[in-house]
Amino acid sequence: MFARLNRWWSQFYRNARTVNNEPLNKVSLIVILVVDLFILTNVFMGLNDISQWHLNPADAYPCYGAWANYREVNSDKPADRDFAFIQRSIASGNLSQDSVQQRYQRLQVDHLGTVSKTCLKSAEYQDQANTAENRKTLQTIDQRQAKIRSLEQANTKIRSQYDSTLLEKLAGQPKNQSINEVSAEKAKQELDKNNQAIATLKQEIADLKQQLLAKPEVVNFLGFLGDEGQFKTVEQGYDQAAFWYPSIQFLFQALFLIPLIGLALWVHRLANRRGYGLIALISWHLLVIFCIPLLLKLFEFLQVGVVFEFVFDVISALFGGLLFLVSYVYILLIPLLGFGIIKFFQRFVFNQKLQAANRVQKSRCIGCGRKIRHQDSHCPHCGFYQFVECPNCHQPTYQYLPYCKECGHPQEFDRLSEVPPSSPDHLPPLDHLPD
């Protein structure tokens, strides 16, 4: 296992730093690294853009958050809860010239997916409640509340002076030597006057609130919000969208990366076959750069996508609050998944026997895949020794092929993988790109 990983790393390192089996100079290596960073940055920018192509749950159901908060508020006075929600709704609808429904509809422009029809209907009711008269009523209420705050501040100041005046009076201090602006009697009159004004303002505010909540357009809006069936439709749609959104994002990101990976792989193989060393080097770097984000997005998908939701639900159902067991499950599943992927590619994609058979049929080097003559025992491009001695007839036969080409005796794969002493010590392993 470690020998195979070492071969993979050696092959990766050789492909990344050599042109026609010659090492890159320092200047060329710096240029390649700068190009790599530039391309990698643009790849992540493209991934971010394409991941936002489909509407996210908050944009597909823009009314869900405010609607859910409205229903979750436990208030002993429903009128206060209704007024607070209407006040926020009318204020938010007055932020721009566009109506709330137009803002919702604009969310789906240049995006895949549509805004919930229920949310659009809710926005229509909200726009109907957002009239100039209702906004003026809210402004009047705000003015009354500002006056109340001003009077309460004045009362606080008067009370502090009133207490000081009483102390001066008890001490027998003359009025002309008092440090307070008003006498105790006058302070008491001011307090009573302000308290009466505050009570009047509060009653006016209560009347204005009742008038606002009694408006037909407001009644219709609140009635729509109180419809249990409408809310359940939005809630189920939002939960379903939130469940599938990470998977949709990963799908679009994979569709963005897979063509780039396929093109870089095809160019790299073609450049290797025709001996275009610089193109092979650049395409190899591009292939690595395109694979890095795909692997990162794959692990991100496994953590927050459908798989995670399924594992999370199973753990919650079986063990209740012991959610830390999810980490144990992932620690077990991810290595098993990685092992399965490695076995699949080793057996069907990067199988050395299949590669060797294909390259021998095309008169190519078993090691690097370049064109050679049938009688060449060593590759003139990479120095790889093509043959190994058959243990039965002791004649040279191709490496990695299952039978001897002279006597047809079965060959042992492990034995054939040994490089004969007559071959150079630096012989490269098979190229790990499928033919």
Short mmCIF file of C-alpha atoms in Angstrom, two decimals:
data_model
loop_
_atom_site.label_atom_id
_atom_site.label_comp_id
_atom_site.label_asym_id
_atom_site.label_seq_id
_atom_site.Cartn_x
_atom_site.Cartn_y
_atom_site.Cartn_z
CA MET A 1 0.00 0.00 0.00
CA PHE A 2 2.75 2.45 0.97
CA ALA A 3 4.78 1.51 -2.10
CA ARG A 4 1.78 2.25 -4.30
CA LEU A 5 1.20 5.62 -2.63
CA ASN A 6 4.87 6.40 -3.08
CA ARG A 7 4.60 5.58 -6.79
CA TRP A 8 1.55 7.82 -7.12
CA TRP A 9 3.34 10.68 -5.41
CA SER A 10 6.44 10.22 -7.55
CA GLN A 11 4.32 10.24 -10.70
CA PHE A 12 2.43 13.32 -9.54
CA TYR A 13 5.65 15.15 -8.64
CA ARG A 14 7.29 14.20 -11.95
CA ASN A 15 4.33 15.37 -14.00
CA ALA A 16 4.15 18.66 -12.11
CA ARG A 17 7.84 19.63 -12.35
CA THR A 18 9.24 18.22 -15.58
CA VAL A 19 8.97 19.00 -19.29
CA ASN A 20 10.00 16.09 -21.52
CA ASN A 21 11.61 14.45 -18.47
CA GLU A 22 13.67 17.60 -17.81
CA PRO A 23 13.15 19.58 -14.59
CA LEU A 24 11.72 23.09 -14.76
CA ASN A 25 13.97 26.04 -14.02
CA LYS A 26 13.09 28.36 -11.14
CA VAL A 27 11.65 31.13 -13.30
CA SER A 28 9.37 28.74 -15.17
CA LEU A 29 8.27 27.16 -11.90
CA ILE A 30 7.34 30.59 -10.45
CA VAL A 31 5.40 31.46 -13.60
CA ILE A 32 3.53 28.15 -13.41
CA LEU A 33 2.65 28.75 -9.73
CA VAL A 34 1.38 32.27 -10.47
CA VAL A 35 -0.77 30.94 -13.30
CA ASP A 36 -2.04 28.19 -10.99
CA LEU A 37 -3.09 30.70 -8.32
CA PHE A 38 -4.82 32.91 -10.90
CA ILE A 39 -6.75 30.00 -12.37
CA LEU A 40 -7.63 28.57 -8.96
CA THR A 41 -9.01 31.96 -7.85
CA ASN A 42 -11.17 32.21 -10.97
CA VAL A 43 -12.37 28.63 -10.54
CA PHE A 44 -13.60 29.38 -7.02
CA MET A 45 -15.23 32.60 -8.25
CA GLY A 46 -17.01 30.62 -10.95
CA LEU A 47 -18.11 28.03 -8.41
CA ASN A 48 -19.51 30.76 -6.17
CA ASP A 49 -21.42 32.33 -9.05
CA ILE A 50 -22.90 29.09 -10.32
CA SER A 51 -23.84 27.96 -6.80
CA GLN A 52 -26.06 31.05 -6.52
CA TRP A 53 -27.75 30.38 -9.86
CA HIS A 54 -30.60 28.50 -8.21
CA LEU A 55 -32.77 30.40 -5.73
CA ASN A 56 -31.82 29.70 -2.13
CA PRO A 57 -34.63 28.81 0.31
CA ALA A 58 -34.77 32.33 1.78
CA ASP A 59 -35.31 33.84 -1.69
CA ALA A 60 -37.71 31.15 -2.87
CA TYR A 61 -39.83 31.65 0.28
CA PRO A 62 -39.09 35.26 1.30
CA CYS A 63 -42.15 35.53 3.52
CA TYR A 64 -41.35 32.46 5.62
CA GLY A 65 -39.06 34.11 8.21
CA ALA A 66 -41.39 36.99 9.13
CA TRP A 67 -44.42 34.71 9.00
CA ALA A 68 -42.84 32.12 11.29
CA ASN A 69 -41.73 34.80 13.76
CA TYR A 70 -45.25 36.25 13.82
CA ARG A 71 -46.76 32.88 14.68
CA GLU A 72 -44.12 32.02 17.28
CA VAL A 73 -44.60 35.17 19.34
CA ASN A 74 -46.54 34.28 22.48
CA SER A 75 -48.30 37.47 23.55
CA ASP A 76 -51.03 37.87 26.14
CA LYS A 77 -52.33 40.75 24.04
CA PRO A 78 -52.85 39.61 20.41
CA ALA A 79 -53.61 43.21 19.39
CA ASP A 80 -50.10 44.29 20.45
CA ARG A 81 -48.57 41.42 18.46
CA ASP A 82 -50.67 42.26 15.40
CA PHE A 83 -49.80 45.95 15.60
CA ALA A 84 -46.07 45.24 15.96
CA PHE A 85 -46.16 43.00 12.87
CA ILE A 86 -48.19 45.50 10.83
CA GLN A 87 -45.82 48.28 11.87
CA ARG A 88 -42.80 46.28 10.63
CA SER A 89 -44.57 45.21 7.44
CA ILE A 90 -45.64 48.70 6.43
CA ALA A 91 -42.23 50.13 7.31
CA SER A 92 -40.42 47.48 5.22
CA GLY A 93 -42.78 48.08 2.32
CA ASN A 94 -41.93 51.76 2.31
CA LEU A 95 -38.16 51.37 1.86
CA SER A 96 -38.23 51.80 -1.94
CA GLN A 97 -40.50 52.82 -4.80
CA ASP A 98 -41.15 49.17 -5.71
CA SER A 99 -43.87 47.20 -3.99
CA VAL A 100 -43.09 44.14 -1.89
CA GLN A 101 -44.57 41.90 -4.58
CA GLN A 102 -42.32 43.47 -7.23
CA ARG A 103 -39.27 42.94 -5.02
CA TYR A 104 -40.21 39.30 -4.55
CA GLN A 105 -40.71 38.83 -8.29
CA ARG A 106 -37.35 40.42 -9.03
CA LEU A 107 -35.62 37.76 -6.91
CA GLN A 108 -36.25 35.12 -9.58
CA VAL A 109 -34.84 37.19 -12.46
CA ASP A 110 -31.71 35.51 -13.94
CA HIS A 111 -32.10 32.62 -11.50
CA LEU A 112 -33.44 29.11 -11.69
CA GLY A 113 -36.49 28.41 -9.56
CA THR A 114 -39.53 30.53 -8.72
CA VAL A 115 -40.74 32.47 -5.72
CA SER A 116 -43.55 30.81 -3.78
CA LYS A 117 -47.00 31.80 -5.01
CA THR A 118 -48.19 31.94 -1.41
CA CYS A 119 -45.47 34.46 -0.58
CA LEU A 120 -46.44 36.50 -3.63
CA LYS A 121 -50.04 36.48 -2.39
CA SER A 122 -48.85 37.51 1.07
CA ALA A 123 -46.88 40.36 -0.53
CA GLU A 124 -50.02 41.45 -2.37
CA TYR A 125 -51.93 41.72 0.93
CA GLN A 126 -48.98 43.56 2.47
CA ASP A 127 -48.91 46.07 -0.40
CA GLN A 128 -52.65 46.66 0.00
CA ALA A 129 -52.11 47.43 3.70
CA ASN A 130 -49.23 49.75 2.89
CA THR A 131 -51.37 52.80 2.08
CA ALA A 132 -50.49 56.46 2.56
CA GLU A 133 -53.22 56.79 5.17
CA ASN A 134 -51.89 53.85 7.19
CA ARG A 135 -48.35 55.18 6.98
CA LYS A 136 -49.60 58.55 8.22
CA THR A 137 -51.31 56.81 11.13
CA LEU A 138 -48.05 55.11 12.07
CA GLN A 139 -46.21 58.43 11.87
CA THR A 140 -48.80 59.99 14.19
CA ILE A 141 -48.34 57.12 16.64
CA ASP A 142 -44.56 57.60 16.50
CA GLN A 143 -44.98 61.33 17.20
CA ARG A 144 -47.23 60.60 20.17
CA GLN A 145 -44.72 58.10 21.55
CA ALA A 146 -41.92 60.64 21.12
CA LYS A 147 -43.94 63.19 23.14
CA ILE A 148 -44.50 60.58 25.86
CA ARG A 149 -40.77 59.91 26.06
CA SER A 150 -40.08 63.65 26.30
CA LEU A 151 -42.63 64.09 29.09
CA GLU A 152 -41.29 61.11 30.99
CA GLN A 153 -37.77 62.55 30.81
CA ALA A 154 -39.11 65.87 32.10
CA ASN A 155 -40.85 64.05 34.94
CA THR A 156 -37.63 62.31 35.89
CA LYS A 157 -35.84 65.65 36.11
CA ILE A 158 -38.70 67.24 38.09
CA ARG A 159 -38.78 64.35 40.57
CA SER A 160 -35.07 64.68 41.25
CA GLN A 161 -35.54 68.42 41.91
CA TYR A 162 -38.68 67.77 43.94
CA ASP A 163 -36.81 65.50 46.35
CA SER A 164 -34.05 68.09 46.73
CA THR A 165 -36.62 70.88 47.32
CA LEU A 166 -38.29 68.89 50.09
CA LEU A 167 -34.93 68.45 51.83
CA GLU A 168 -34.25 72.19 51.60
CA LYS A 169 -37.70 72.93 53.01
CA LEU A 170 -37.18 70.55 55.93
CA ALA A 171 -33.82 72.16 56.63
CA GLY A 172 -35.41 75.65 56.74
CA GLN A 173 -33.34 77.03 53.86
CA PRO A 174 -34.73 80.33 52.37
CA LYS A 175 -36.24 80.11 48.87
CA ASN A 176 -33.86 82.73 47.46
CA GLN A 177 -30.92 80.43 48.30
CA SER A 178 -32.44 77.28 46.69
CA ILE A 179 -30.45 75.58 43.89
CA ASN A 180 -33.63 74.21 42.22
CA GLU A 181 -35.55 75.93 39.46
CA VAL A 182 -39.04 75.30 40.88
CA SER A 183 -40.59 75.02 44.28
CA ALA A 184 -42.01 71.79 45.67
CA GLU A 185 -45.59 72.94 45.08
CA LYS A 186 -44.92 73.93 41.48
CA ALA A 187 -42.99 70.70 40.85
CA LYS A 188 -45.99 68.72 42.04
CA GLN A 189 -48.26 70.63 39.67
CA GLU A 190 -45.89 70.01 36.74
CA LEU A 191 -45.78 66.29 37.50
CA ASP A 192 -49.57 66.03 37.62
CA LYS A 193 -49.89 67.99 34.38
CA ASN A 194 -47.34 65.82 32.57
CA ASN A 195 -48.88 62.60 33.86
CA GLN A 196 -52.27 63.69 32.63
CA ALA A 197 -50.81 64.54 29.22
CA ILE A 198 -49.07 61.13 29.10
CA ALA A 199 -52.33 59.35 29.89
CA THR A 200 -54.11 61.30 27.15
CA LEU A 201 -51.38 60.49 24.61
CA LYS A 202 -51.47 56.80 25.51
CA GLN A 203 -55.22 56.73 25.03
CA GLU A 204 -54.83 58.44 21.65
CA ILE A 205 -52.21 55.87 20.65
CA ALA A 206 -54.49 53.01 21.70
CA ASP A 207 -57.34 54.50 19.65
CA LEU A 208 -55.08 54.92 16.60
CA LYS A 209 -53.89 51.32 16.89
CA GLN A 210 -57.46 50.07 17.01
CA GLN A 211 -58.38 52.18 14.01
CA LEU A 212 -55.39 50.83 12.08
CA LEU A 213 -56.10 47.19 12.93
CA ALA A 214 -59.76 47.65 11.98
CA LYS A 215 -58.94 48.76 8.44
CA PRO A 216 -60.27 46.20 5.88
CA GLU A 217 -56.89 45.81 4.12
CA VAL A 218 -55.14 45.19 7.45
CA VAL A 219 -57.84 42.73 8.53
CA ASN A 220 -57.39 40.82 5.26
CA PHE A 221 -53.61 40.74 5.68
CA LEU A 222 -53.79 39.46 9.26
CA GLY A 223 -56.47 36.96 8.28
CA PHE A 224 -54.21 35.57 5.57
CA LEU A 225 -51.37 35.27 8.08
CA GLY A 226 -53.62 33.39 10.45
CA ASP A 227 -54.55 30.80 7.84
CA GLU A 228 -52.98 27.55 9.10
CA GLY A 229 -53.18 25.84 5.70
CA GLN A 230 -51.35 28.65 3.90
CA PHE A 231 -48.56 28.68 6.49
CA LYS A 232 -48.14 24.90 6.35
CA THR A 233 -47.71 25.11 2.58
CA VAL A 234 -44.96 27.69 2.96
CA GLU A 235 -43.30 25.85 5.84
CA GLN A 236 -43.20 22.51 4.02
CA GLY A 237 -41.90 24.16 0.86
CA TYR A 238 -39.18 25.98 2.77
CA ASP A 239 -38.07 22.85 4.64
CA GLN A 240 -37.94 20.85 1.40
CA ALA A 241 -35.98 23.61 -0.36
CA ALA A 242 -33.52 23.83 2.55
CA PHE A 243 -33.07 20.04 2.46
CA TRP A 244 -32.26 19.87 -1.28
CA TYR A 245 -30.41 23.17 -1.71
CA PRO A 246 -26.91 21.86 -0.76
CA SER A 247 -27.37 18.97 -3.22
CA ILE A 248 -28.49 21.36 -5.98
CA GLN A 249 -25.48 23.58 -5.30
CA PHE A 250 -23.10 20.60 -5.51
CA LEU A 251 -24.73 19.43 -8.75
CA PHE A 252 -24.23 22.81 -10.44
CA GLN A 253 -20.67 23.07 -9.14
CA ALA A 254 -19.91 19.57 -10.44
CA LEU A 255 -21.39 20.50 -13.84
CA PHE A 256 -19.06 23.50 -13.85
CA LEU A 257 -15.94 21.49 -12.99
CA ILE A 258 -16.42 18.17 -14.79
CA PRO A 259 -16.10 19.60 -18.35
CA LEU A 260 -12.92 21.43 -17.29
CA ILE A 261 -11.49 18.25 -15.76
CA GLY A 262 -12.41 16.21 -18.84
CA LEU A 263 -10.85 18.75 -21.21
CA ALA A 264 -7.64 19.01 -19.15
CA LEU A 265 -7.39 15.20 -18.98
CA TRP A 266 -7.91 14.82 -22.73
CA VAL A 267 -5.30 17.51 -23.54
CA HIS A 268 -2.82 15.95 -21.11
CA ARG A 269 -3.16 12.49 -22.64
CA LEU A 270 -2.92 13.87 -26.17
CA ALA A 271 0.15 15.96 -25.31
CA ASN A 272 1.85 12.94 -23.73
CA ARG A 273 1.23 10.79 -26.80
CA ARG A 274 2.54 13.39 -29.24
CA GLY A 275 5.44 14.52 -27.11
CA TYR A 276 4.23 18.07 -26.39
CA GLY A 277 6.02 18.43 -23.07
CA LEU A 278 5.02 22.00 -22.17
CA ILE A 279 1.37 21.42 -23.03
CA ALA A 280 1.44 18.20 -20.99
CA LEU A 281 2.87 20.12 -18.01
CA ILE A 282 0.31 22.94 -18.18
CA SER A 283 -2.62 20.57 -18.71
CA TRP A 284 -1.45 18.49 -15.73
CA HIS A 285 -1.45 21.58 -13.51
CA LEU A 286 -4.91 22.51 -14.79
CA LEU A 287 -6.15 18.99 -14.09
CA VAL A 288 -4.93 19.19 -10.49
CA ILE A 289 -6.36 22.69 -10.01
CA PHE A 290 -9.79 21.62 -11.29
CA CYS A 291 -9.82 18.49 -9.11
CA ILE A 292 -8.99 20.32 -5.86
CA PRO A 293 -12.25 22.35 -5.69
CA LEU A 294 -14.27 19.30 -6.73
CA LEU A 295 -12.87 17.28 -3.82
CA LEU A 296 -13.47 20.16 -1.40
CA LYS A 297 -17.05 20.60 -2.60
CA LEU A 298 -17.60 16.84 -2.36
CA PHE A 299 -16.59 16.79 1.32
CA GLU A 300 -18.66 19.94 1.93
CA PHE A 301 -21.65 18.24 0.32
CA LEU A 302 -21.20 15.15 2.48
CA GLN A 303 -21.20 17.34 5.59
CA VAL A 304 -24.26 19.51 4.87
CA GLY A 305 -26.11 17.78 2.03
CA VAL A 306 -28.69 15.02 1.77
CA VAL A 307 -26.32 12.40 3.22
CA PHE A 308 -25.73 14.47 6.35
CA GLU A 309 -29.45 15.13 6.78
CA PHE A 310 -30.20 11.42 6.49
CA VAL A 311 -27.51 10.43 9.00
CA PHE A 312 -28.60 13.25 11.34
CA ASP A 313 -32.23 12.13 11.23
CA VAL A 314 -31.32 8.49 11.86
CA ILE A 315 -29.11 9.35 14.85
CA SER A 316 -31.79 11.68 16.26
CA ALA A 317 -34.46 9.00 15.93
CA LEU A 318 -32.36 6.23 17.49
CA PHE A 319 -30.37 8.05 20.17
CA GLY A 320 -32.24 11.30 20.81
CA GLY A 321 -29.88 14.06 21.93
CA LEU A 322 -26.64 12.11 21.45
CA LEU A 323 -25.86 14.02 18.26
CA PHE A 324 -22.10 13.72 18.79
CA LEU A 325 -22.51 10.18 17.43
CA VAL A 326 -22.89 11.77 13.99
CA SER A 327 -19.16 12.54 14.11
CA TYR A 328 -18.39 8.89 14.90
CA VAL A 329 -20.51 7.77 11.95
CA TYR A 330 -18.68 10.13 9.60
CA ILE A 331 -15.28 9.06 10.92
CA LEU A 332 -16.28 5.51 9.96
CA LEU A 333 -18.11 6.22 6.68
CA ILE A 334 -15.68 8.62 5.01
CA PRO A 335 -12.65 6.25 5.11
CA LEU A 336 -14.87 3.40 3.86
CA LEU A 337 -16.12 5.59 1.03
CA GLY A 338 -12.57 6.61 0.15
CA PHE A 339 -11.46 2.97 0.20
CA GLY A 340 -14.31 2.02 -2.14
CA ILE A 341 -13.42 4.82 -4.59
CA ILE A 342 -9.77 3.76 -4.58
CA LYS A 343 -10.66 0.11 -5.23
CA PHE A 344 -12.98 1.09 -8.07
CA PHE A 345 -10.36 3.21 -9.84
CA GLN A 346 -7.64 0.65 -9.23
CA ARG A 347 -9.73 -2.17 -10.62
CA PHE A 348 -11.51 -0.54 -13.55
CA VAL A 349 -9.87 2.81 -14.40
CA PHE A 350 -6.17 2.68 -13.53
CA ASN A 351 -5.71 -1.10 -13.79
CA GLN A 352 -2.08 -1.73 -14.79
CA LYS A 353 -2.91 -4.94 -16.67
CA LEU A 354 -5.55 -3.19 -18.78
CA GLN A 355 -3.23 -0.25 -19.41
CA ALA A 356 -0.34 -2.51 -20.40
CA ALA A 357 -2.50 -4.60 -22.79
CA ASN A 358 -3.87 -1.49 -24.47
CA ARG A 359 -0.43 0.09 -24.87
CA VAL A 360 1.19 -3.05 -26.23
CA GLN A 361 -1.55 -3.32 -28.87
CA LYS A 362 -0.85 0.27 -29.94
CA SER A 363 2.96 -0.16 -29.91
CA ARG A 364 3.38 2.26 -27.05
CA CYS A 365 5.64 2.28 -23.99
CA ILE A 366 4.08 0.41 -21.07
CA GLY A 367 5.46 3.05 -18.72
CA CYS A 368 4.79 6.45 -20.32
CA GLY A 369 2.45 5.58 -23.22
CA ARG A 370 4.57 7.12 -26.00
CA LYS A 371 5.09 5.53 -29.39
CA ILE A 372 7.98 2.98 -29.63
CA ARG A 373 9.06 0.16 -31.95
CA HIS A 374 8.20 -3.49 -31.28
CA GLN A 375 11.84 -4.49 -30.92
CA ASP A 376 12.65 -1.75 -28.36
CA SER A 377 13.31 -3.30 -24.95
CA HIS A 378 13.68 0.09 -23.27
CA CYS A 379 11.60 3.17 -23.96
CA PRO A 380 13.75 5.91 -25.55
CA HIS A 381 11.55 8.55 -23.88
CA CYS A 382 11.48 7.41 -20.26
CA GLY A 383 13.84 4.41 -20.11
CA PHE A 384 11.18 1.97 -18.93
CA TYR A 385 12.10 -1.72 -19.49
CA GLN A 386 9.26 -3.35 -21.44
CA PHE A 387 9.97 -7.05 -20.78
CA VAL A 388 10.47 -9.48 -17.97
CA GLU A 389 11.76 -13.04 -17.97
CA CYS A 390 9.12 -15.76 -18.09
CA PRO A 391 9.57 -18.19 -15.16
CA ASN A 392 8.57 -21.11 -17.43
CA CYS A 393 10.42 -20.67 -20.74
CA HIS A 394 12.84 -18.00 -19.55
CA GLN A 395 12.14 -15.90 -22.63
CA PRO A 396 11.36 -12.15 -22.40
CA THR A 397 7.66 -11.32 -22.25
CA TYR A 398 5.78 -8.07 -21.72
CA GLN A 399 5.47 -6.74 -18.23
CA TYR A 400 2.00 -6.69 -16.56
CA LEU A 401 0.42 -8.94 -19.22
CA PRO A 402 -1.22 -12.09 -17.77
CA TYR A 403 0.40 -14.66 -20.15
CA CYS A 404 3.81 -15.19 -21.71
CA LYS A 405 3.93 -14.20 -25.38
CA GLU A 406 6.32 -17.12 -26.14
CA CYS A 407 4.87 -20.12 -24.27
CA GLY A 408 1.51 -18.85 -22.97
CA HIS A 409 2.35 -19.66 -19.36
CA PRO A 410 0.38 -17.61 -16.77
CA GLN A 411 2.44 -14.83 -15.27
CA GLU A 412 2.33 -13.72 -11.65
CA PHE A 413 1.50 -10.02 -11.46
CA ASP A 414 3.59 -9.32 -8.34
CA ARG A 415 6.56 -11.09 -9.87
CA LEU A 416 6.24 -9.19 -13.13
CA SER A 417 6.10 -5.87 -11.33
CA GLU A 418 9.70 -6.34 -10.28
CA VAL A 419 12.11 -4.41 -12.48
CA PRO A 420 15.02 -6.59 -13.70
CA PRO A 421 18.54 -5.66 -12.64
CA SER A 422 19.45 -4.78 -16.21
CA SER A 423 16.97 -1.89 -16.27
CA PRO A 424 17.80 1.58 -14.91
CA ASP A 425 17.09 2.30 -11.25
CA HIS A 426 15.01 5.38 -12.06
CA LEU A 427 12.42 3.62 -14.20
CA PRO A 428 9.03 5.32 -13.78
CA PRO A 429 5.87 3.37 -12.95
CA LEU A 430 2.90 3.10 -15.24
CA ASP A 431 1.24 6.39 -16.07
CA HIS A 432 -1.87 6.65 -13.91
CA LEU A 433 -4.08 8.00 -16.65
CA PRO A 434 -6.45 5.60 -18.40
CA ASP A 435 -5.97 4.79 -22.07
#
